[in-house]
Amino acid sequence: SSGVLNICDDKFRDLCFIKNAHNSAIQGISYSPYDNKFVSCGDDHQVHVWNVSNQPTVDFTLSGHQSDVKAVEWHPYRGLIASGSRDSTVRLWDPRSGTCVSTITGHKKQVNCLSWNQNGNWLATGAKDNLMKLFDIRTMKEFEVCRGHNSDVTSVAWHPLHETLLASGGYNGSLI
């Protein structure tokens, strides 16, 4: 089956419907904070940067993951995209050139989710290795590991006002 994108306005009227946006299920979408672009990822190993002017078109296909891409998020204020994959890596991409600028190999299993902190310096990741990790992208180093889950970490979210508060959810329903 193919990945379908549907873009709607604020009244949920269809603006655009794209069949075969990905060659398989779409796992994540994130808008650019500044312009008419968004990024999507899917089980076809691809990350697409879209331009959504009149008719959405793919600006770049970001290739490099060796397996399904499960999460993607645009940086809150920089031209930078993070993607997490079943290949256990997190890749950082330049959406202007379409190139991978760095690869983070901090997990031993599939990366399920990721989230940028509003300060733009920290990236939280959750994976099938039961770990949530925090990375400082200024140094490209892991600076914290949460080992409280006893199954997959499937979601992470930063508090919108208190930059040091982070929640993570697990496959077995646990919340840390």
Short mmCIF file of N, CA and C in Angstrom, two decimals:
data_model
loop_
_atom_site.label_atom_id
_atom_site.label_comp_id
_atom_site.label_asym_id
_atom_site.label_seq_id
_atom_site.Cartn_x
_atom_site.Cartn_y
_atom_site.Cartn_z
N SER A 1 0.84 -1.19 0.00
CA SER A 1 0.00 0.00 0.00
C SER A 1 0.87 1.24 0.00
N SER A 2 0.32 2.32 -0.46
CA SER A 2 1.09 3.55 -0.58
C SER A 2 0.68 4.57 0.47
N GLY A 3 1.59 5.50 0.74
CA GLY A 3 1.34 6.56 1.69
C GLY A 3 0.60 7.71 1.03
N VAL A 4 -0.49 8.14 1.64
CA VAL A 4 -1.32 9.20 1.10
C VAL A 4 -1.21 10.42 1.99
N LEU A 5 -1.07 11.61 1.37
CA LEU A 5 -1.08 12.88 2.09
C LEU A 5 -2.35 13.62 1.76
N ASN A 6 -2.96 14.20 2.78
CA ASN A 6 -4.14 15.02 2.58
C ASN A 6 -3.91 16.33 3.31
N ILE A 7 -3.94 17.44 2.60
CA ILE A 7 -3.72 18.75 3.20
C ILE A 7 -5.07 19.46 3.24
N CYS A 8 -5.44 19.95 4.45
CA CYS A 8 -6.74 20.59 4.66
C CYS A 8 -6.53 22.00 5.19
N ASP A 9 -7.56 22.85 5.03
CA ASP A 9 -7.52 24.17 5.63
C ASP A 9 -8.11 24.12 7.04
N ASP A 10 -8.27 25.28 7.67
CA ASP A 10 -8.74 25.32 9.06
C ASP A 10 -10.19 24.88 9.23
N LYS A 11 -10.94 24.74 8.15
CA LYS A 11 -12.31 24.23 8.21
C LYS A 11 -12.37 22.78 7.73
N PHE A 12 -11.20 22.15 7.62
CA PHE A 12 -11.06 20.76 7.19
C PHE A 12 -11.58 20.51 5.77
N ARG A 13 -11.49 21.55 4.95
CA ARG A 13 -11.77 21.36 3.53
C ARG A 13 -10.49 20.86 2.88
N ASP A 14 -10.63 19.87 2.01
CA ASP A 14 -9.46 19.33 1.31
C ASP A 14 -8.88 20.38 0.39
N LEU A 15 -7.60 20.66 0.58
CA LEU A 15 -6.88 21.55 -0.32
C LEU A 15 -6.10 20.74 -1.34
N CYS A 16 -5.64 19.57 -0.89
CA CYS A 16 -4.81 18.76 -1.76
C CYS A 16 -4.82 17.32 -1.26
N PHE A 17 -4.85 16.40 -2.18
CA PHE A 17 -4.83 14.98 -1.86
C PHE A 17 -3.75 14.36 -2.75
N ILE A 18 -2.74 13.75 -2.15
CA ILE A 18 -1.62 13.20 -2.92
C ILE A 18 -1.53 11.70 -2.67
N LYS A 19 -1.85 10.93 -3.70
CA LYS A 19 -1.64 9.49 -3.63
C LYS A 19 -0.16 9.22 -3.86
N ASN A 20 0.32 8.15 -3.31
CA ASN A 20 1.72 7.73 -3.50
C ASN A 20 2.73 8.80 -3.07
N ALA A 21 2.40 9.55 -2.02
CA ALA A 21 3.35 10.52 -1.48
C ALA A 21 4.59 9.78 -0.97
N HIS A 22 4.38 8.57 -0.46
CA HIS A 22 5.44 7.63 -0.09
C HIS A 22 5.02 6.29 -0.66
N ASN A 23 5.98 5.39 -0.81
CA ASN A 23 5.68 4.07 -1.36
C ASN A 23 5.13 3.10 -0.32
N SER A 24 4.97 3.56 0.90
CA SER A 24 4.38 2.76 1.97
C SER A 24 3.84 3.72 3.02
N ALA A 25 3.49 3.21 4.19
CA ALA A 25 2.85 4.03 5.23
C ALA A 25 3.68 5.24 5.61
N ILE A 26 3.00 6.37 5.80
CA ILE A 26 3.64 7.59 6.29
C ILE A 26 3.63 7.53 7.81
N GLN A 27 4.80 7.75 8.41
CA GLN A 27 4.93 7.63 9.87
C GLN A 27 5.01 8.98 10.59
N GLY A 28 5.39 10.04 9.89
CA GLY A 28 5.52 11.33 10.55
C GLY A 28 5.48 12.49 9.58
N ILE A 29 5.00 13.64 10.09
CA ILE A 29 4.95 14.89 9.32
C ILE A 29 5.28 16.02 10.27
N SER A 30 6.04 17.01 9.79
CA SER A 30 6.37 18.17 10.61
C SER A 30 6.53 19.38 9.70
N TYR A 31 5.92 20.50 10.09
CA TYR A 31 6.02 21.73 9.30
C TYR A 31 7.28 22.52 9.65
N SER A 32 7.79 23.22 8.66
CA SER A 32 8.86 24.18 8.88
C SER A 32 8.28 25.34 9.69
N PRO A 33 9.05 25.91 10.62
CA PRO A 33 8.52 27.02 11.41
C PRO A 33 8.44 28.33 10.63
N TYR A 34 9.05 28.41 9.43
CA TYR A 34 9.16 29.70 8.76
C TYR A 34 8.54 29.83 7.39
N ASP A 35 8.41 28.75 6.66
CA ASP A 35 7.94 28.92 5.29
C ASP A 35 6.95 27.83 4.91
N ASN A 36 6.57 27.80 3.67
CA ASN A 36 5.57 26.85 3.18
C ASN A 36 6.20 25.51 2.85
N LYS A 37 6.83 24.91 3.83
CA LYS A 37 7.44 23.60 3.63
C LYS A 37 7.06 22.70 4.79
N PHE A 38 7.02 21.41 4.50
CA PHE A 38 6.90 20.42 5.56
C PHE A 38 7.71 19.21 5.16
N VAL A 39 7.93 18.33 6.12
CA VAL A 39 8.71 17.12 5.89
C VAL A 39 7.85 15.93 6.27
N SER A 40 7.99 14.84 5.52
CA SER A 40 7.27 13.61 5.83
C SER A 40 8.26 12.45 5.80
N CYS A 41 7.93 11.40 6.53
CA CYS A 41 8.78 10.20 6.53
C CYS A 41 7.89 8.97 6.47
N GLY A 42 8.49 7.86 6.02
CA GLY A 42 7.67 6.67 5.89
C GLY A 42 8.44 5.37 5.94
N ASP A 43 7.68 4.30 5.84
CA ASP A 43 8.24 2.96 5.88
C ASP A 43 8.98 2.60 4.59
N ASP A 44 9.04 3.54 3.63
CA ASP A 44 9.79 3.32 2.39
C ASP A 44 11.25 3.78 2.52
N HIS A 45 11.69 4.05 3.76
CA HIS A 45 13.06 4.47 4.09
C HIS A 45 13.34 5.92 3.70
N GLN A 46 12.34 6.65 3.24
CA GLN A 46 12.55 7.99 2.70
C GLN A 46 12.05 9.09 3.62
N VAL A 47 12.67 10.25 3.47
CA VAL A 47 12.23 11.49 4.10
C VAL A 47 12.08 12.48 2.95
N HIS A 48 10.87 13.07 2.82
CA HIS A 48 10.63 14.03 1.74
C HIS A 48 10.43 15.43 2.33
N VAL A 49 11.07 16.42 1.71
CA VAL A 49 10.82 17.82 2.03
C VAL A 49 9.90 18.36 0.95
N TRP A 50 8.74 18.84 1.37
CA TRP A 50 7.69 19.30 0.46
C TRP A 50 7.59 20.81 0.45
N ASN A 51 7.29 21.36 -0.71
CA ASN A 51 6.94 22.77 -0.87
C ASN A 51 5.44 22.80 -1.07
N VAL A 52 4.72 23.55 -0.24
CA VAL A 52 3.26 23.53 -0.30
C VAL A 52 2.67 24.83 -0.83
N SER A 53 3.28 25.43 -1.82
CA SER A 53 2.70 26.63 -2.41
C SER A 53 1.31 26.32 -2.95
N ASN A 54 1.12 26.23 -4.26
CA ASN A 54 -0.20 25.91 -4.82
C ASN A 54 -0.42 24.40 -4.85
N GLN A 55 0.41 23.71 -5.57
CA GLN A 55 0.34 22.25 -5.64
C GLN A 55 1.59 21.70 -4.96
N PRO A 56 1.46 20.96 -3.85
CA PRO A 56 2.64 20.45 -3.15
C PRO A 56 3.54 19.62 -4.06
N THR A 57 4.82 19.89 -3.97
CA THR A 57 5.83 19.14 -4.73
C THR A 57 6.98 18.81 -3.79
N VAL A 58 7.70 17.76 -4.11
CA VAL A 58 8.85 17.36 -3.32
C VAL A 58 10.06 18.19 -3.75
N ASP A 59 10.63 18.95 -2.81
CA ASP A 59 11.87 19.69 -3.07
C ASP A 59 13.06 18.74 -3.06
N PHE A 60 13.09 17.87 -2.04
CA PHE A 60 14.20 16.93 -1.87
C PHE A 60 13.67 15.63 -1.32
N THR A 61 14.33 14.55 -1.67
CA THR A 61 14.16 13.29 -0.97
C THR A 61 15.46 13.05 -0.22
N LEU A 62 15.35 12.94 1.09
CA LEU A 62 16.51 12.76 1.95
C LEU A 62 16.75 11.27 2.11
N SER A 63 17.73 10.76 1.43
CA SER A 63 18.01 9.32 1.43
C SER A 63 19.24 9.03 2.25
N GLY A 64 19.20 7.95 2.99
CA GLY A 64 20.34 7.54 3.79
C GLY A 64 19.98 6.53 4.85
N HIS A 65 18.74 6.57 5.33
CA HIS A 65 18.32 5.55 6.29
C HIS A 65 18.27 4.21 5.60
N GLN A 66 18.63 3.16 6.33
CA GLN A 66 18.68 1.81 5.77
C GLN A 66 17.39 1.03 6.01
N SER A 67 16.41 1.66 6.67
CA SER A 67 15.16 0.98 6.97
C SER A 67 14.06 2.00 7.16
N ASP A 68 12.88 1.54 7.61
CA ASP A 68 11.71 2.39 7.81
C ASP A 68 12.07 3.61 8.65
N VAL A 69 11.56 4.78 8.27
CA VAL A 69 11.76 6.00 9.04
C VAL A 69 10.49 6.23 9.85
N LYS A 70 10.62 6.21 11.17
CA LYS A 70 9.47 6.20 12.07
C LYS A 70 9.11 7.57 12.65
N ALA A 71 10.03 8.53 12.60
CA ALA A 71 9.76 9.84 13.20
C ALA A 71 10.55 10.91 12.47
N VAL A 72 9.96 12.10 12.41
CA VAL A 72 10.64 13.23 11.79
C VAL A 72 10.16 14.52 12.45
N GLU A 73 11.07 15.46 12.65
CA GLU A 73 10.66 16.75 13.21
C GLU A 73 11.61 17.85 12.75
N TRP A 74 10.98 18.95 12.31
CA TRP A 74 11.73 20.14 11.90
C TRP A 74 12.19 20.86 13.15
N HIS A 75 13.41 21.37 13.12
CA HIS A 75 13.97 22.15 14.24
C HIS A 75 13.08 23.37 14.48
N PRO A 76 12.92 23.81 15.74
CA PRO A 76 12.00 24.91 16.04
C PRO A 76 12.37 26.26 15.42
N TYR A 77 13.64 26.48 15.09
CA TYR A 77 13.98 27.76 14.47
C TYR A 77 15.17 27.71 13.51
N ARG A 78 15.74 26.57 13.26
CA ARG A 78 16.84 26.44 12.32
C ARG A 78 16.42 25.63 11.10
N GLY A 79 17.21 25.74 10.05
CA GLY A 79 17.03 24.90 8.89
C GLY A 79 17.66 23.55 9.16
N LEU A 80 16.99 22.73 9.96
CA LEU A 80 17.52 21.44 10.36
C LEU A 80 16.35 20.49 10.61
N ILE A 81 16.47 19.26 10.13
CA ILE A 81 15.44 18.25 10.31
C ILE A 81 16.08 17.05 10.99
N ALA A 82 15.38 16.47 11.97
CA ALA A 82 15.82 15.23 12.61
C ALA A 82 14.87 14.11 12.18
N SER A 83 15.45 12.94 11.88
CA SER A 83 14.63 11.77 11.55
C SER A 83 15.17 10.56 12.31
N GLY A 84 14.25 9.71 12.76
CA GLY A 84 14.63 8.49 13.49
C GLY A 84 14.12 7.27 12.75
N SER A 85 14.92 6.20 12.77
CA SER A 85 14.61 5.06 11.91
C SER A 85 14.71 3.71 12.61
N ARG A 86 14.15 2.73 11.94
CA ARG A 86 14.28 1.34 12.36
C ARG A 86 15.73 0.86 12.27
N ASP A 87 16.57 1.59 11.54
CA ASP A 87 17.99 1.24 11.45
C ASP A 87 18.77 1.68 12.69
N SER A 88 18.06 2.17 13.72
CA SER A 88 18.61 2.57 15.03
C SER A 88 19.34 3.91 15.02
N THR A 89 19.27 4.64 13.92
CA THR A 89 19.97 5.92 13.86
C THR A 89 18.99 7.09 13.87
N VAL A 90 19.54 8.22 14.28
CA VAL A 90 18.89 9.52 14.11
C VAL A 90 19.78 10.29 13.15
N ARG A 91 19.18 10.82 12.11
CA ARG A 91 19.94 11.62 11.15
C ARG A 91 19.48 13.06 11.22
N LEU A 92 20.45 13.97 11.10
CA LEU A 92 20.17 15.40 11.02
C LEU A 92 20.41 15.84 9.59
N TRP A 93 19.45 16.56 9.02
CA TRP A 93 19.46 16.92 7.61
C TRP A 93 19.42 18.43 7.42
N ASP A 94 20.06 18.90 6.37
CA ASP A 94 19.94 20.28 5.91
C ASP A 94 18.85 20.30 4.84
N PRO A 95 17.69 20.92 5.13
CA PRO A 95 16.59 20.88 4.17
C PRO A 95 16.82 21.76 2.93
N ARG A 96 17.81 22.63 2.97
CA ARG A 96 18.10 23.48 1.81
C ARG A 96 18.91 22.74 0.76
N SER A 97 19.83 21.89 1.22
CA SER A 97 20.69 21.17 0.27
C SER A 97 20.28 19.71 0.12
N GLY A 98 19.50 19.20 1.07
CA GLY A 98 19.09 17.79 1.01
C GLY A 98 20.14 16.82 1.50
N THR A 99 21.13 17.32 2.24
CA THR A 99 22.22 16.45 2.68
C THR A 99 22.10 16.11 4.17
N CYS A 100 22.62 14.94 4.51
CA CYS A 100 22.71 14.53 5.91
C CYS A 100 23.95 15.21 6.50
N VAL A 101 23.76 15.98 7.57
CA VAL A 101 24.88 16.69 8.18
C VAL A 101 25.47 15.94 9.37
N SER A 102 24.71 14.99 9.92
CA SER A 102 25.23 14.21 11.03
C SER A 102 24.34 12.98 11.26
N THR A 103 24.94 11.94 11.82
CA THR A 103 24.21 10.73 12.19
C THR A 103 24.51 10.42 13.65
N ILE A 104 23.44 10.22 14.42
CA ILE A 104 23.56 9.87 15.84
C ILE A 104 23.25 8.39 15.97
N THR A 105 24.17 7.66 16.59
CA THR A 105 24.00 6.21 16.73
C THR A 105 23.89 5.82 18.21
N GLY A 106 23.02 6.50 18.95
CA GLY A 106 22.92 6.28 20.39
C GLY A 106 22.01 5.15 20.82
N HIS A 107 21.19 4.63 19.93
CA HIS A 107 20.27 3.55 20.30
C HIS A 107 20.71 2.24 19.67
N LYS A 108 20.30 1.13 20.30
CA LYS A 108 20.64 -0.19 19.78
C LYS A 108 19.50 -0.81 18.98
N LYS A 109 18.32 -0.20 19.06
CA LYS A 109 17.15 -0.69 18.32
C LYS A 109 16.42 0.48 17.68
N GLN A 110 15.32 0.18 17.01
CA GLN A 110 14.53 1.16 16.27
C GLN A 110 14.23 2.41 17.07
N VAL A 111 14.45 3.58 16.46
CA VAL A 111 14.07 4.87 17.04
C VAL A 111 12.61 5.11 16.66
N ASN A 112 11.75 5.18 17.69
CA ASN A 112 10.31 5.33 17.47
C ASN A 112 9.83 6.77 17.42
N CYS A 113 10.50 7.65 18.18
CA CYS A 113 10.00 9.01 18.32
C CYS A 113 11.15 9.95 18.64
N LEU A 114 10.92 11.22 18.38
CA LEU A 114 11.91 12.24 18.74
C LEU A 114 11.22 13.58 18.86
N SER A 115 11.86 14.50 19.59
CA SER A 115 11.28 15.81 19.80
C SER A 115 12.36 16.82 20.14
N TRP A 116 12.33 17.97 19.45
CA TRP A 116 13.25 19.07 19.75
C TRP A 116 12.74 19.84 20.95
N ASN A 117 13.63 20.25 21.82
CA ASN A 117 13.30 21.19 22.87
C ASN A 117 13.19 22.57 22.23
N GLN A 118 12.37 23.44 22.80
CA GLN A 118 12.21 24.80 22.25
C GLN A 118 13.50 25.61 22.27
N ASN A 119 14.46 25.23 23.14
CA ASN A 119 15.75 25.95 23.13
C ASN A 119 16.56 25.61 21.88
N GLY A 120 16.14 24.56 21.18
CA GLY A 120 16.79 24.18 19.93
C GLY A 120 18.10 23.43 20.09
N ASN A 121 18.56 23.25 21.32
CA ASN A 121 19.85 22.59 21.56
C ASN A 121 19.71 21.12 21.91
N TRP A 122 18.54 20.72 22.39
CA TRP A 122 18.36 19.36 22.89
C TRP A 122 17.37 18.59 22.03
N LEU A 123 17.71 17.35 21.78
CA LEU A 123 16.85 16.45 21.03
C LEU A 123 16.59 15.22 21.90
N ALA A 124 15.31 14.95 22.18
CA ALA A 124 14.92 13.76 22.94
C ALA A 124 14.54 12.67 21.94
N THR A 125 14.97 11.44 22.22
CA THR A 125 14.64 10.30 21.37
C THR A 125 14.14 9.15 22.23
N GLY A 126 13.24 8.36 21.67
CA GLY A 126 12.75 7.17 22.34
C GLY A 126 12.82 5.99 21.38
N ALA A 127 13.14 4.81 21.92
CA ALA A 127 13.40 3.68 21.02
C ALA A 127 12.90 2.35 21.59
N LYS A 128 13.00 1.33 20.75
CA LYS A 128 12.62 -0.04 21.12
C LYS A 128 13.60 -0.66 22.12
N ASP A 129 14.71 0.01 22.40
CA ASP A 129 15.66 -0.49 23.41
C ASP A 129 15.24 -0.10 24.82
N ASN A 130 13.99 0.40 24.96
CA ASN A 130 13.39 0.81 26.24
C ASN A 130 14.01 2.08 26.81
N LEU A 131 14.77 2.81 26.01
CA LEU A 131 15.47 3.99 26.51
C LEU A 131 14.93 5.27 25.87
N MET A 132 14.91 6.32 26.69
CA MET A 132 14.74 7.67 26.20
C MET A 132 16.09 8.35 26.40
N LYS A 133 16.59 9.01 25.37
CA LYS A 133 17.89 9.66 25.47
C LYS A 133 17.78 11.13 25.09
N LEU A 134 18.62 11.92 25.71
CA LEU A 134 18.72 13.35 25.38
C LEU A 134 20.08 13.62 24.78
N PHE A 135 20.09 14.34 23.66
CA PHE A 135 21.32 14.69 22.98
C PHE A 135 21.42 16.20 22.91
N ASP A 136 22.64 16.71 23.10
CA ASP A 136 22.91 18.13 22.90
C ASP A 136 23.53 18.25 21.52
N ILE A 137 22.82 18.89 20.59
CA ILE A 137 23.33 18.91 19.22
C ILE A 137 24.48 19.89 19.03
N ARG A 138 24.75 20.74 20.03
CA ARG A 138 25.92 21.63 19.92
C ARG A 138 27.20 20.83 20.04
N THR A 139 27.17 19.76 20.83
CA THR A 139 28.34 18.92 21.02
C THR A 139 28.17 17.55 20.38
N MET A 140 26.94 17.25 19.91
CA MET A 140 26.58 15.95 19.33
C MET A 140 26.84 14.81 20.32
N LYS A 141 26.56 15.09 21.59
CA LYS A 141 26.78 14.09 22.63
C LYS A 141 25.49 13.81 23.39
N GLU A 142 25.37 12.55 23.79
CA GLU A 142 24.27 12.14 24.67
C GLU A 142 24.58 12.71 26.05
N PHE A 143 23.59 13.37 26.68
CA PHE A 143 23.87 13.89 28.01
C PHE A 143 22.93 13.36 29.09
N GLU A 144 21.95 12.57 28.71
CA GLU A 144 21.06 11.98 29.71
C GLU A 144 20.41 10.74 29.11
N VAL A 145 20.21 9.73 29.97
CA VAL A 145 19.52 8.51 29.56
C VAL A 145 18.47 8.20 30.62
N CYS A 146 17.24 7.97 30.18
CA CYS A 146 16.16 7.58 31.08
C CYS A 146 15.92 6.09 30.88
N ARG A 147 16.13 5.31 31.94
CA ARG A 147 16.00 3.85 31.88
C ARG A 147 14.73 3.36 32.57
N GLY A 148 13.74 4.22 32.76
CA GLY A 148 12.56 3.85 33.53
C GLY A 148 11.53 3.00 32.82
N HIS A 149 11.63 2.86 31.52
CA HIS A 149 10.65 2.07 30.78
C HIS A 149 11.06 0.60 30.74
N ASN A 150 10.06 -0.28 30.76
CA ASN A 150 10.38 -1.70 30.64
C ASN A 150 9.89 -2.27 29.30
N SER A 151 9.62 -1.37 28.35
CA SER A 151 9.27 -1.76 26.98
C SER A 151 9.56 -0.56 26.08
N ASP A 152 9.18 -0.66 24.81
CA ASP A 152 9.44 0.40 23.83
C ASP A 152 9.02 1.78 24.35
N VAL A 153 9.85 2.78 24.08
CA VAL A 153 9.45 4.17 24.28
C VAL A 153 8.83 4.61 22.96
N THR A 154 7.56 4.98 23.01
CA THR A 154 6.82 5.28 21.78
C THR A 154 6.48 6.74 21.58
N SER A 155 6.66 7.58 22.62
CA SER A 155 6.38 9.01 22.46
C SER A 155 7.19 9.82 23.47
N VAL A 156 7.61 10.99 23.02
CA VAL A 156 8.30 11.95 23.89
C VAL A 156 7.74 13.33 23.60
N ALA A 157 7.64 14.16 24.65
CA ALA A 157 7.12 15.52 24.47
C ALA A 157 7.72 16.44 25.52
N TRP A 158 8.20 17.59 25.06
CA TRP A 158 8.71 18.63 25.95
C TRP A 158 7.56 19.54 26.38
N HIS A 159 7.64 20.04 27.59
CA HIS A 159 6.67 21.03 28.06
C HIS A 159 6.88 22.31 27.25
N PRO A 160 5.82 22.98 26.82
CA PRO A 160 5.99 24.17 25.97
C PRO A 160 6.56 25.39 26.69
N LEU A 161 6.46 25.45 28.03
CA LEU A 161 6.95 26.62 28.76
C LEU A 161 8.15 26.33 29.65
N HIS A 162 8.21 25.16 30.23
CA HIS A 162 9.28 24.80 31.15
C HIS A 162 10.25 23.87 30.43
N GLU A 163 11.36 24.43 29.95
CA GLU A 163 12.21 23.69 29.03
C GLU A 163 12.88 22.45 29.62
N THR A 164 12.86 22.30 30.94
CA THR A 164 13.50 21.12 31.53
C THR A 164 12.50 20.00 31.84
N LEU A 165 11.22 20.18 31.49
CA LEU A 165 10.23 19.14 31.74
C LEU A 165 9.97 18.35 30.45
N LEU A 166 10.07 17.04 30.59
CA LEU A 166 9.92 16.14 29.45
C LEU A 166 9.12 14.92 29.89
N ALA A 167 8.17 14.50 29.07
CA ALA A 167 7.39 13.29 29.34
C ALA A 167 7.69 12.27 28.25
N SER A 168 7.62 11.00 28.63
CA SER A 168 7.78 9.94 27.65
C SER A 168 6.76 8.85 27.94
N GLY A 169 6.26 8.25 26.87
CA GLY A 169 5.27 7.18 27.01
C GLY A 169 5.82 5.89 26.41
N GLY A 170 5.41 4.78 27.02
CA GLY A 170 5.91 3.50 26.57
C GLY A 170 4.84 2.60 26.01
N TYR A 171 5.29 1.54 25.40
CA TYR A 171 4.43 0.57 24.73
C TYR A 171 3.46 -0.09 25.69
N ASN A 172 3.92 -0.31 26.92
CA ASN A 172 3.06 -0.98 27.89
C ASN A 172 2.17 -0.01 28.66
N GLY A 173 2.08 1.24 28.20
CA GLY A 173 1.23 2.22 28.84
C GLY A 173 1.90 3.03 29.93
N SER A 174 3.19 2.77 30.17
CA SER A 174 3.87 3.51 31.23
C SER A 174 4.16 4.93 30.78
N LEU A 175 4.17 5.83 31.74
CA LEU A 175 4.46 7.24 31.49
C LEU A 175 5.50 7.68 32.48
N ILE A 176 6.58 8.29 31.97
CA ILE A 176 7.65 8.75 32.85
C ILE A 176 7.87 10.23 32.63
#
